[in-house]
CSV table of C-alpha atoms in Angstrom, one decimal:
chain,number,residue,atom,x,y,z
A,11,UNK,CA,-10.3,6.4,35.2
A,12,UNK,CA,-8.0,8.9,36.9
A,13,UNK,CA,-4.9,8.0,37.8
A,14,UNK,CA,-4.8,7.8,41.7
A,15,UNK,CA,-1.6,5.7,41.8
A,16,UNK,CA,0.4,9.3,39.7
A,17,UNK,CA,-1.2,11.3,42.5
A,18,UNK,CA,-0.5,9.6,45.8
A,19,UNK,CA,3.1,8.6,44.8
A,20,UNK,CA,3.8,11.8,43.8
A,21,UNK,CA,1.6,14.1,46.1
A,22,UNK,CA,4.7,15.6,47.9
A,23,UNK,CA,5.8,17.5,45.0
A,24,UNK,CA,2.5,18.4,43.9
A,25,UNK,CA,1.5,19.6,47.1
A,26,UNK,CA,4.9,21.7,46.7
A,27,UNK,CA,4.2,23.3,43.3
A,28,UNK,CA,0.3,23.9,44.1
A,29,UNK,CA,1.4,25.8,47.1
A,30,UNK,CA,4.4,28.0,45.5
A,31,UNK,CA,3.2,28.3,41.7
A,32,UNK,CA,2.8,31.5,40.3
A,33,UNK,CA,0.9,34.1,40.2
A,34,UNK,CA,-1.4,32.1,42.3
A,35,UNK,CA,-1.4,28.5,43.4
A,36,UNK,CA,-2.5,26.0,40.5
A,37,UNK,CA,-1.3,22.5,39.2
A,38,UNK,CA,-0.7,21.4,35.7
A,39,UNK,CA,-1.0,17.4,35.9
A,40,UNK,CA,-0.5,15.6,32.0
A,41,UNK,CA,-2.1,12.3,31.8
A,42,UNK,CA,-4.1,12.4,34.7
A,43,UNK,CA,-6.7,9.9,33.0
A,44,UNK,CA,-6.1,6.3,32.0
A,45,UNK,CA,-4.8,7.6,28.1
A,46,UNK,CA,-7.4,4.6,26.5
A,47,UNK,CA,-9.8,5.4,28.6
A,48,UNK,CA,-10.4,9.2,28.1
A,49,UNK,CA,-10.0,9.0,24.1
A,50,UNK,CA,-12.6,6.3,24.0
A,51,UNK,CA,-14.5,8.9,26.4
A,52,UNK,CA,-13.7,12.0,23.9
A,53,UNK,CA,-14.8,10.1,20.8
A,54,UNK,CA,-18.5,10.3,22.6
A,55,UNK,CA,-18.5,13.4,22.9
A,56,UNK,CA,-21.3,15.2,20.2
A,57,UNK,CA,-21.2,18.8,19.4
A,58,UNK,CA,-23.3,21.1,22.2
A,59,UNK,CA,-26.3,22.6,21.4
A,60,UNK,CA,-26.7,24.6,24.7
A,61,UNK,CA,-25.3,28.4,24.9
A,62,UNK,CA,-23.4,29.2,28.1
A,63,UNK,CA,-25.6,31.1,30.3
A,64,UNK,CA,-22.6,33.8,30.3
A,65,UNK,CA,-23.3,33.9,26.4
A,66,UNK,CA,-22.1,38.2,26.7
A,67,UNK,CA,-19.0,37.5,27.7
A,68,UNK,CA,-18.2,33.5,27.0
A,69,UNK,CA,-18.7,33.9,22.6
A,70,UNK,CA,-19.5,30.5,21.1
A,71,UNK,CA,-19.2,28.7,24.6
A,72,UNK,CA,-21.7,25.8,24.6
A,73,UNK,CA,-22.3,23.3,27.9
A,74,UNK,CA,-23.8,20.1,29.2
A,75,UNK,CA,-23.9,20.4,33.0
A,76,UNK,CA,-24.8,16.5,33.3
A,77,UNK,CA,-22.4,15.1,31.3
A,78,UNK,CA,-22.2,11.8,32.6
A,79,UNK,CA,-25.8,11.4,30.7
A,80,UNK,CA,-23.2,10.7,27.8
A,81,UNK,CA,-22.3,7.4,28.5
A,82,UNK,CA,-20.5,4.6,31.3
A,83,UNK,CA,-17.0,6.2,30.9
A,84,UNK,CA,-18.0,10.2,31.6
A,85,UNK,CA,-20.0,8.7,34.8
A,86,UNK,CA,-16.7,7.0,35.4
A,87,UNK,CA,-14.8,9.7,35.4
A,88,UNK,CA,-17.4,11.9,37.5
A,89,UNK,CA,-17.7,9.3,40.2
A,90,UNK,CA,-13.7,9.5,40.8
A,91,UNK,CA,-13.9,13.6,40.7
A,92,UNK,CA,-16.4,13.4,43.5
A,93,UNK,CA,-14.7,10.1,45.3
A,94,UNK,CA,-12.7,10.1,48.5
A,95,UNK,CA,-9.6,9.6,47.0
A,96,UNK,CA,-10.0,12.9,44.5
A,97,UNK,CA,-11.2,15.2,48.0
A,98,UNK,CA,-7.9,13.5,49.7
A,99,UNK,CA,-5.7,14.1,47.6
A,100,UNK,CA,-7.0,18.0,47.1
A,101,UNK,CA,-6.8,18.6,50.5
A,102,UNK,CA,-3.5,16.9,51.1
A,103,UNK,CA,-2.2,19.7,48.1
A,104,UNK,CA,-4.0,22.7,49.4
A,105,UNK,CA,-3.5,21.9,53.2
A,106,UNK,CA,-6.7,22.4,53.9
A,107,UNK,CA,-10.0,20.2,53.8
A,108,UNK,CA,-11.8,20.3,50.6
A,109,UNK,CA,-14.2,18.2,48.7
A,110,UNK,CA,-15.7,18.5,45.4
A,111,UNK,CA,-19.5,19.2,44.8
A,112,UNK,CA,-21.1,16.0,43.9
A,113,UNK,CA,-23.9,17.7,42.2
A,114,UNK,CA,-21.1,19.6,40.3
A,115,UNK,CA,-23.7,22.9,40.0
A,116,UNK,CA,-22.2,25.2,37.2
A,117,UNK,CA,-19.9,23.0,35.7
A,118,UNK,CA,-20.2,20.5,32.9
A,119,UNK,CA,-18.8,20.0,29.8
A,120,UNK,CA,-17.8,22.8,28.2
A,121,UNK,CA,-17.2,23.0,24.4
A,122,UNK,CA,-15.7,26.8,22.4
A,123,UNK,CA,-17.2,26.4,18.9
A,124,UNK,CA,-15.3,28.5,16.0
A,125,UNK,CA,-13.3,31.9,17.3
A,126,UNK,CA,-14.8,31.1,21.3
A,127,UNK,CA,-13.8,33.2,24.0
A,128,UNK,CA,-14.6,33.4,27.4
A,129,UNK,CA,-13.6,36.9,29.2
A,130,UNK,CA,-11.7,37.4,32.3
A,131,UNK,CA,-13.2,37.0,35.6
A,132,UNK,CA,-13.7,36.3,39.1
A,133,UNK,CA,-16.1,33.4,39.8
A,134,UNK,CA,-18.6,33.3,42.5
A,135,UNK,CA,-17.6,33.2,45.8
A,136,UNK,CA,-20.4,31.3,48.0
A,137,UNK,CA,-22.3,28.4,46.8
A,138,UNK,CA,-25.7,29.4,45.8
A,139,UNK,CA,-27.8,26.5,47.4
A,140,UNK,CA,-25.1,25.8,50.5
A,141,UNK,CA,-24.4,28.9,51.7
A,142,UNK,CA,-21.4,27.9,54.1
A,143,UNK,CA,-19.9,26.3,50.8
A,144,UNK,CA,-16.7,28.7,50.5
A,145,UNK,CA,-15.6,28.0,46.3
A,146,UNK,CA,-11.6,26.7,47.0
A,147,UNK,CA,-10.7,25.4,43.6
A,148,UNK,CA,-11.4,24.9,39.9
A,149,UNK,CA,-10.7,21.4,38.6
A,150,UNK,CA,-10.1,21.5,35.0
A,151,UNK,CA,-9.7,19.0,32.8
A,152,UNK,CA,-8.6,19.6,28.8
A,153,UNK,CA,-10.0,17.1,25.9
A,154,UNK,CA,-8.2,19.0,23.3
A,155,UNK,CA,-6.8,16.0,20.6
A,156,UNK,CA,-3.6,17.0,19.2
A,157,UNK,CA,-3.9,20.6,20.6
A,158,UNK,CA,-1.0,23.1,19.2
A,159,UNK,CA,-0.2,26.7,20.7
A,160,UNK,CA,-1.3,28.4,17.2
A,161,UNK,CA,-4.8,27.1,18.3
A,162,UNK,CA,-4.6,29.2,21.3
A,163,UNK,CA,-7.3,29.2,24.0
A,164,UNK,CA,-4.5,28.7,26.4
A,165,UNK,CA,-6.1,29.4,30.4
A,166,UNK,CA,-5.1,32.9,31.3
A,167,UNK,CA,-4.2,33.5,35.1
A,168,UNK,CA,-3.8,36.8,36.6
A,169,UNK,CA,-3.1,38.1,40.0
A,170,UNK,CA,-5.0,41.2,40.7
A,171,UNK,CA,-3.1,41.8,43.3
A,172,UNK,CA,0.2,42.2,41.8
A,173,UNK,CA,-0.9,42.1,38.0
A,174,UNK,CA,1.0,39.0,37.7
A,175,UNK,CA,0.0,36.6,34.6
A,176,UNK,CA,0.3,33.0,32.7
A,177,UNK,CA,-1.1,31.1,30.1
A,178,UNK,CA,-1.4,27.8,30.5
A,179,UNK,CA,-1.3,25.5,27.4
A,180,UNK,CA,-4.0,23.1,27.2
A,181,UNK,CA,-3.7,19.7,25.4
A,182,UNK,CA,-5.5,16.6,25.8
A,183,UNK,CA,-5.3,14.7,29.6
A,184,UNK,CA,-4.2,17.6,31.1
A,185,UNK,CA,-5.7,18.9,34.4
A,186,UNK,CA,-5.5,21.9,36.0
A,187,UNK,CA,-6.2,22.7,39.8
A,188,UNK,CA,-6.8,26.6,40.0
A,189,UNK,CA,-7.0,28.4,43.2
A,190,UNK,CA,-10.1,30.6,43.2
A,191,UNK,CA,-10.3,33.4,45.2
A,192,UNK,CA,-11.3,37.0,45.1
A,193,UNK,CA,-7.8,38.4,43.1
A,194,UNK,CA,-7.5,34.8,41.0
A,195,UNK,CA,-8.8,36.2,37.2
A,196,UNK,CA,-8.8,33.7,34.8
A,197,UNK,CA,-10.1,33.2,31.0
A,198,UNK,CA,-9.2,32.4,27.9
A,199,UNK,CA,-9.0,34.7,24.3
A,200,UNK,CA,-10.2,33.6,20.8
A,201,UNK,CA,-9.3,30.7,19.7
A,202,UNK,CA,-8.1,29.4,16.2
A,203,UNK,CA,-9.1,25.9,16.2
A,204,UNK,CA,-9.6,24.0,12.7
A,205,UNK,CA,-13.0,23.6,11.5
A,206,UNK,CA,-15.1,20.5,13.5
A,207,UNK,CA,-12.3,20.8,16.2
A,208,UNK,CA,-13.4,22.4,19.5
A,209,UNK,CA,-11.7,23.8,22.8
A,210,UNK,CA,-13.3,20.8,25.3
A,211,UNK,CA,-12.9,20.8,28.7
A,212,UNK,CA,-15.0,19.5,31.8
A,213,UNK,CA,-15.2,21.8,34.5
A,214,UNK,CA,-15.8,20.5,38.2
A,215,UNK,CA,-15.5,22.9,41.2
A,216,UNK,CA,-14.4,21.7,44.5
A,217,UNK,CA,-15.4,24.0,48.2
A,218,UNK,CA,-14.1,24.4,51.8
A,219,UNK,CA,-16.8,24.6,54.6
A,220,UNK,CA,-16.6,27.9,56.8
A,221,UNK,CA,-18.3,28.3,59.7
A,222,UNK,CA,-19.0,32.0,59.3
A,223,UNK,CA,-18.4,34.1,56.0
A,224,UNK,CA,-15.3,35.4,55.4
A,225,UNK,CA,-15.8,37.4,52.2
A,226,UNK,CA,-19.2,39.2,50.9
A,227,UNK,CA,-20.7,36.4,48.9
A,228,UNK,CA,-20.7,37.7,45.4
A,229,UNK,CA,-21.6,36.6,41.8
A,230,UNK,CA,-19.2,36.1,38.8
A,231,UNK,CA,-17.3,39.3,38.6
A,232,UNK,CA,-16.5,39.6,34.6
A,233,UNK,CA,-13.1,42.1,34.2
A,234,UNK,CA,-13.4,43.6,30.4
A,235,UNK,CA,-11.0,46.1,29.9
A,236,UNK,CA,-10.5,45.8,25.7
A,237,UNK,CA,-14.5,46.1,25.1
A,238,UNK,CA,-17.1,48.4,23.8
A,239,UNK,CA,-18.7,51.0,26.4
A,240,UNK,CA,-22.0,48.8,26.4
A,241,UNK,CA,-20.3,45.6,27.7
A,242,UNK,CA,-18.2,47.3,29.9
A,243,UNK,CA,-21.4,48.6,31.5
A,244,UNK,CA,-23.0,44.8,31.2
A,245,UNK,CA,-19.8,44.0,33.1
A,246,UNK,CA,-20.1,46.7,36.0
A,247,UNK,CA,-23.9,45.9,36.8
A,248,UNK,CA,-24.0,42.6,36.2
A,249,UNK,CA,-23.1,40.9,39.8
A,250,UNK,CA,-26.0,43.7,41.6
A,251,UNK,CA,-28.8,42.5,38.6
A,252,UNK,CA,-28.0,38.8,38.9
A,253,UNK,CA,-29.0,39.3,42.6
A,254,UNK,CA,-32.2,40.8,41.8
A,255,UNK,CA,-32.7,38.2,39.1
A,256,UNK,CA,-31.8,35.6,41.7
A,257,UNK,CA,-34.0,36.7,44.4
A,258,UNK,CA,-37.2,37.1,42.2
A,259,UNK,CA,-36.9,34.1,39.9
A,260,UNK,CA,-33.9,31.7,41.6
A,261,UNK,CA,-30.4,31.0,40.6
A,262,UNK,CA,-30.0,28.7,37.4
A,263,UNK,CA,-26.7,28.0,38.6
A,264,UNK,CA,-28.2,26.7,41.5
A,265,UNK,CA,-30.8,24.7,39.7
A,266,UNK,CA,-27.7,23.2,37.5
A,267,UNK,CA,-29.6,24.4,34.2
C-alpha cells in the first residue's frame, strides 16, 4: 500500500529535508499511500467508541490501537509500516538505525470527534516493556477527506529549545515523520470539522536501540500553559503519579489497551 517506489527514488532529498527542517527535523510526504487503496481503506473506518486514555488533556480524542482488526487493507498497510523496506528507508532519512514497533504499543487509529483537541506535549522517552527501546520518531499518517485550513487541527511543532514553531496542515495521504525527543512539543488545538467528519489519523511510533540510557526515562510530559489552575496541576504531577500507577497496577500503554 505505501508507496516504496516515491521513497527510494526520492530518498536523497528526503533524507535532506528530514535532516534540516525546522524547528526540528520532520517530513511532510503527500500521497504516500496507493490513492485507491487508502480511500477504500478510509471508507472502513466506523466512528470510535474508545476515549483516549489522555482523555484530560486529548478532548473528544477516541482510539483503536489494533486497527488492522478493521479489515485486509489496514493490515496491509500495518504490515508495510513495520516491513524492512519502511525501517530502511527511516533509517537511510535519520542516519541512524531505526525500526518501527511491530506491536505498535500506544498507537492506533486515532479519531477527534466534534471541537477535539489534544494539548501540547513531550511523549515518552523509553519504551515501557523494552527498556533499551530509545522513542526516535512519530509516523503520522492523515485520513482527513477533503481537509481545508478553516477545519484546523493542523500538527503544532515547537522547539523548546529555541521557542521555534509550525503548523503542519493535514489532508488526506499525507505522512508526517516527527523527530521526538526531549525539546520536540507537538499537538494540535480545537478543531472545526463539519458534523460526521472527523480529524483521522494512524499513529505508529518507530525506536533506536541504545545500549545504555541516555536520557531519564520519563512519561508523557503534557505543557498547558492557556489552562485552568487545576489542569495545570494535573499537568505538573502527572509524569511522577503515572509512575506510581505504573509500578502498582502496570502500564496500559504497555499492555496496548
Amino acid at each position: 500500500m505505501i508507496n516504496f517506489d516515491f521513497l527510494n527514488h526520492n530518498k536523497e532529498k528526503l533524507r535532506t529535508d528530514y535532516l534540516l527542517a525546522k524547528p526540528y527535523p520532520y517530513l511532510a510526504i503527500d500521497n504516500f499511500c496507493d490513492a485507491d487503496k487508502l480511500s477504500r481503506m478510509y471508507e472502513g473506518i466506523p466512528e470510535l467508541k474508545n476515549k483516549s486514555r489522555d482523555y484530560i488533556f486529548a478532548h473528544n480524542k477516541f482510539e483503536k490501537a489494533n486497527y488492522k482488526e478493521l479489515g485486509p487493507l489496514f493490515e496491509e498497510l500495518q504490515k508495510d509500516l513495520c516491513s524492512d523496506a519502511m525501517n530502511d528507508f527511516l533509517s537511510y532519512i535519520a542516519n541512524e538505525n531505526v525500526f518501527v514497533d511491530p506491536v505498535n504499543h500506544g498507537g492506533g487509529l486515532h479519531q477527534g470527534q466534534k471541537n477535539s483537541f489534544l494539548d501540547m506535549h513531550l511523549d515518552f522517552n523509553y519504551h515501557p516493556l523494552h527498556k533499551n527501546w530509545y522513542r526516535n520518531m512519530n509516523l503520522l499518517l492523515y485520513l482527513n477527506k477533503n481537509w481545508k485550513p478553516e477545519y484546523r487541527g493542523h500538527l503544532k511543532l515547537v522547539d523548546l529549545r529555541s521557542g521555534e514553531e509550525k503548523e503542519l496542515e493535514v489532508p488526506f495521504n499525507r505522512m508526517i515523520i516527527q523527530q521526538t525527543r526531549a525539546y520536540t512539543l507537538h499537538g494540535y488545538g480545537m478543531t472545526n470539522f463539519p458534523e460526521h467528519k472527523y480529524r483521522t489519523s494512524i499513529a505508529t511510533y518507530a525506536y533506536t536501540v541504545h545500549q545504555h540510557h541516555v536520557e531519564k526515562p520519563r512519561t508523557t510530559d503534557w505543557i498547558v500553559k492557556d489552562a485552568a489552575p487545576a489542569k495545570k496541576f494535573i499537568a505538573a504531577i502527572y509524569g511522577p503519579a503515572v509512575k506510581i500507577k505504573n509500578s502498582l497496577f502496570g502500564s496500559n500503554t504497555a499492555k496496548n489497551q
